[in-house]
Short mmCIF file of C-alpha atoms in Angstrom, two decimals:
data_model
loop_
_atom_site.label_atom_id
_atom_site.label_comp_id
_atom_site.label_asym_id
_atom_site.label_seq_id
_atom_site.Cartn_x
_atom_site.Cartn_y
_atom_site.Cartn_z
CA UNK A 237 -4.36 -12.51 -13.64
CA UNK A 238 -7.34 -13.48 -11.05
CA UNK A 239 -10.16 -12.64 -13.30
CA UNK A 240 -12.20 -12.37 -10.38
CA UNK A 241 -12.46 -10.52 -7.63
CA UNK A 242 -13.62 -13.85 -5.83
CA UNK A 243 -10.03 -15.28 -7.20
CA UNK A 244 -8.14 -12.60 -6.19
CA UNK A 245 -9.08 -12.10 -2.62
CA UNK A 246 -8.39 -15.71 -1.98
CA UNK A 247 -5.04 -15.27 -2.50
CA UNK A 248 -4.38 -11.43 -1.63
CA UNK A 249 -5.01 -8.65 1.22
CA UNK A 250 -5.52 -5.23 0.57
CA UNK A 251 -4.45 -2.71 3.72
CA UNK A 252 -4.68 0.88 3.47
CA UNK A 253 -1.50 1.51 5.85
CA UNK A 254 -3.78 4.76 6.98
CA UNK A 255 -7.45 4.23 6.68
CA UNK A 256 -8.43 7.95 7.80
CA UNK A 257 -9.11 10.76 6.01
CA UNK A 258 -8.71 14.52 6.26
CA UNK A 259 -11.01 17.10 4.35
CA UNK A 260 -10.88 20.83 4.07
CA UNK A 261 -13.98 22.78 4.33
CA UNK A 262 -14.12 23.27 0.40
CA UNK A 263 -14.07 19.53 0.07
CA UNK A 264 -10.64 18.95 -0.88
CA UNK A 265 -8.30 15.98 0.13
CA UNK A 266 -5.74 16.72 2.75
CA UNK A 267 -2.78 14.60 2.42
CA UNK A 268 -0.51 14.02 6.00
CA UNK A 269 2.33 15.82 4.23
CA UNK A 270 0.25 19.00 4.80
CA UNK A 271 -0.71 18.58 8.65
CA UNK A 272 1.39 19.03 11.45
CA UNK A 273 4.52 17.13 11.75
CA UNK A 274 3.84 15.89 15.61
CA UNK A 275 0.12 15.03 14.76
CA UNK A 276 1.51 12.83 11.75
CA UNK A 277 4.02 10.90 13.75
CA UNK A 278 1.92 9.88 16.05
CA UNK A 279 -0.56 8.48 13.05
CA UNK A 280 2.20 7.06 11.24
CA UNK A 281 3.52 5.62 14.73
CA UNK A 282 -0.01 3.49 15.13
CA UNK A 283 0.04 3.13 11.60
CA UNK A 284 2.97 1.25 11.59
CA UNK A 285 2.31 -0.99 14.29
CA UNK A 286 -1.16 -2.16 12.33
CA UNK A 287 0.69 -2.86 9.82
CA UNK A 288 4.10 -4.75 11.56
CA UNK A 289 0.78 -6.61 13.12
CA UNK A 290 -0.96 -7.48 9.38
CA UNK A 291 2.35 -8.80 8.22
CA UNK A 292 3.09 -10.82 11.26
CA UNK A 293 -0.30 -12.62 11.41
CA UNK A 294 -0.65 -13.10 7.13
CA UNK A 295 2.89 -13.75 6.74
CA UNK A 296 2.88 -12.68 3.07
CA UNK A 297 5.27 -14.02 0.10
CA UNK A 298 4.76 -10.69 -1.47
CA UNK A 299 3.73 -6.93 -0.36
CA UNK A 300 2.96 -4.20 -2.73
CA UNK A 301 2.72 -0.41 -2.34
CA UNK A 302 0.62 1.24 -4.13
CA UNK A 303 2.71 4.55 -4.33
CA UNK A 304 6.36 5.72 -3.36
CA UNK A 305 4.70 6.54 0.23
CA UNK A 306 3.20 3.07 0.86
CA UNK A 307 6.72 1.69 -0.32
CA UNK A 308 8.49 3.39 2.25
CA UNK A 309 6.14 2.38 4.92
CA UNK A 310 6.19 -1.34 3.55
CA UNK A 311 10.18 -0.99 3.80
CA UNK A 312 9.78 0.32 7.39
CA UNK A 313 7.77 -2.67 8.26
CA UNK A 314 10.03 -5.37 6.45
CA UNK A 315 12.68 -3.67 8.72
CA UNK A 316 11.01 -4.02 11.74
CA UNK A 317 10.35 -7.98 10.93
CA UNK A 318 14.13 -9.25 9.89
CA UNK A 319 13.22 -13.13 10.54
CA UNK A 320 10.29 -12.72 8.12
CA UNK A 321 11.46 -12.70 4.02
CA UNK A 322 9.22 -11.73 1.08
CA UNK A 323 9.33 -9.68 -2.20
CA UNK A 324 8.63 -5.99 -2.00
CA UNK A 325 7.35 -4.20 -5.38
CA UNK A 326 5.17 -1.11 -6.05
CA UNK A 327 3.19 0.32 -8.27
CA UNK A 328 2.08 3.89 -9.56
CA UNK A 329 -0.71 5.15 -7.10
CA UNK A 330 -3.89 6.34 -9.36
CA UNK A 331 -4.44 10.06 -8.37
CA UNK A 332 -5.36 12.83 -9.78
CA UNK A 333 -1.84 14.34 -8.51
CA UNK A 334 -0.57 11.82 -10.50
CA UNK A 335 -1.29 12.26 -14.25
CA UNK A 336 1.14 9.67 -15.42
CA UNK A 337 -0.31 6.72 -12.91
CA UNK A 338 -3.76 7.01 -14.85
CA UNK A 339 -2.25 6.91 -18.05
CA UNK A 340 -2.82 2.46 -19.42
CA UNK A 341 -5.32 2.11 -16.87
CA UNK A 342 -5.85 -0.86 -16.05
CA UNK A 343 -2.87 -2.41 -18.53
CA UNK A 344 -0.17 -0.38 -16.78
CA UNK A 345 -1.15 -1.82 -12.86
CA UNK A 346 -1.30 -5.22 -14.45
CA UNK A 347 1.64 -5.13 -15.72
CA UNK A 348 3.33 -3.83 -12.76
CA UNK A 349 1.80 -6.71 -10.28
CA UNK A 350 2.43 -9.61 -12.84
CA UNK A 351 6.70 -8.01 -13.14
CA UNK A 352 6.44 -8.46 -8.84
CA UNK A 353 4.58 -12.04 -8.67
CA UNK A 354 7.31 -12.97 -11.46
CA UNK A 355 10.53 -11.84 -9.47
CA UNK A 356 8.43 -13.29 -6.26
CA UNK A 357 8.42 -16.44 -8.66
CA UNK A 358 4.25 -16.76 -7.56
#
């Protein structure tokens, strides 16, 4: 696609829509599904306004999730920006909750951005 990671970061941004990170004391991830619902929409809330803000200023042809959840937030943000037009895709998030995503690794993500940049005719 790129071949390089050079290549590819001159023409794409990667984002992680929440950049934090929540532990347990054994060591395990936390996800925001599992804290409290007022502390997460006030993350989400900031979140989302990062993100409104990353689109604004790199005014992107194309935006991909990786996962349903960074989807939906991608969908929130085209919503928020209705003057603004560009192809929305996703692919499967690589997690260990998520046997099937790390099955054709790395043919299966491949795949998945070239099917976007083709409907985003890039």
């Amino acid at each position: 696609m790129y071949g390089t990671a050079e290549e590819f970061f001159k023409h794409a941004y990667v984002a992680n829509y929440c950049p934090l990170i929540w532990m347990s004391e054994t060591g395990s991830n936390i996800t925001p599904t599992q804290l409290p619902k007022e502390q997460v929409a006030q993350i989400d809330a900031a979140c989302q306004r990062h993100l409104v803000r990353l689109i604004e200023i790199l005014q992107p042809k194309v935006l991909i999730g990786v996962g349903g959840y960074a989807l939906k937030q991608l969908e929130l943000a085209a919503a928020a920006l209705p003057e603004m037009s560009f192809t929305l895709g996703t692919m499967l998030h690589p997690s260990p909750a998520s046997p099937v995503a790390n099955k054709h690794w790395p043919t299966r993500p491949k795949e998945q951005i070239q099917a976007i940049l083709a409907q985003a005719g890039v």
